[in-house]
């Protein structure tokens, strides 16, 4: 023992003790490091074996320690899919809640809204089949004074159901410097080759005195006779007026037995304007207690102008109440071809007129003669009708009508002729 003590006190012994102490410290540090590392590993392991809950449509799926191996975590009941350990990371599991990969569990997608139906196109052009021959509205044989200018095309009017610009051919010639009679043949052809023809005779005379005077054989019926013949328990009798009747004395008209008046309002022959006597007619007829209606005399050849002018007329009414639908009166037949309209264009004008009236709280109706109803307005659409047929008893039966303009007459309160009308309230004829 004394030898060991002596050695430890020597220089070599002290160096040996120092090395041993250092080695002990190193071993102690190594032990501590190993111990701490083990603790850390155990802690990390504990994190991965905590129960994990996964939501599927608000349901809970639990995973136990036995379901977890070192390399694989399997969720066998998540929407029928397997989720491996690679699908769950530290960023996926926190606070005891588990987020599962977006590729495996997705919320129910929001149903896509059903597409709204496509709006029907406006202002579409309807193509109509050409089903009829072109037709003549007028083809007269005029009298002209020798030496006068003569344009044969001026004395003819024509149209077609589809073609707006018919081909006109004239066979024959007229020597305007030689008195005599000359035969002309008018031939019109549409774009599908249908045609019609009309023969006329042109009379070349020496002077104006040789031109026959027109004879007026029209019968004017006294209003009292009209009342006696057409006033019944189911009819009413009345008149229609315009500036041509001048200033009407409505007290006298009422006293004569008149029950209603239909007056011209809007006129579009040279731009829109009110009939000269409309305001007088409208106010005075209301004052004496007559039923009142108005008609619109149109020369419009396109829908845009017709729409604007109809609206102008309705604005002038200023919401006034009427006892009849507003009548559409289109009578520009002398040179119909100059308007470049076909029959469907003409009918579209009337239907646009009715649409504008209805949009403003009124109703529209057609005014037309029997001959033009058969020739120009004969189509399937139903419409309210005011029939013009100058006869003692109309035989028109093609479509129902609520008013019948039967001819010229005379009534107290109006100087000159006036149209006489029968109204069928509550029914159609």
mmCIF file of C-alpha atoms in Angstrom, residues 104 246 372:
data_model
loop_
_atom_site.group_PDB
_atom_site.id
_atom_site.type_symbol
_atom_site.label_atom_id
_atom_site.label_comp_id
_atom_site.label_asym_id
_atom_site.label_seq_id
_atom_site.Cartn_x
_atom_site.Cartn_y
_atom_site.Cartn_z
ATOM 1 C CA UNK A 104 -58.342 9.553 -49.709
ATOM 2 C CA UNK A 246 -115.319 68.630 -89.921
ATOM 3 C CA UNK A 372 -108.652 42.978 -98.565
#
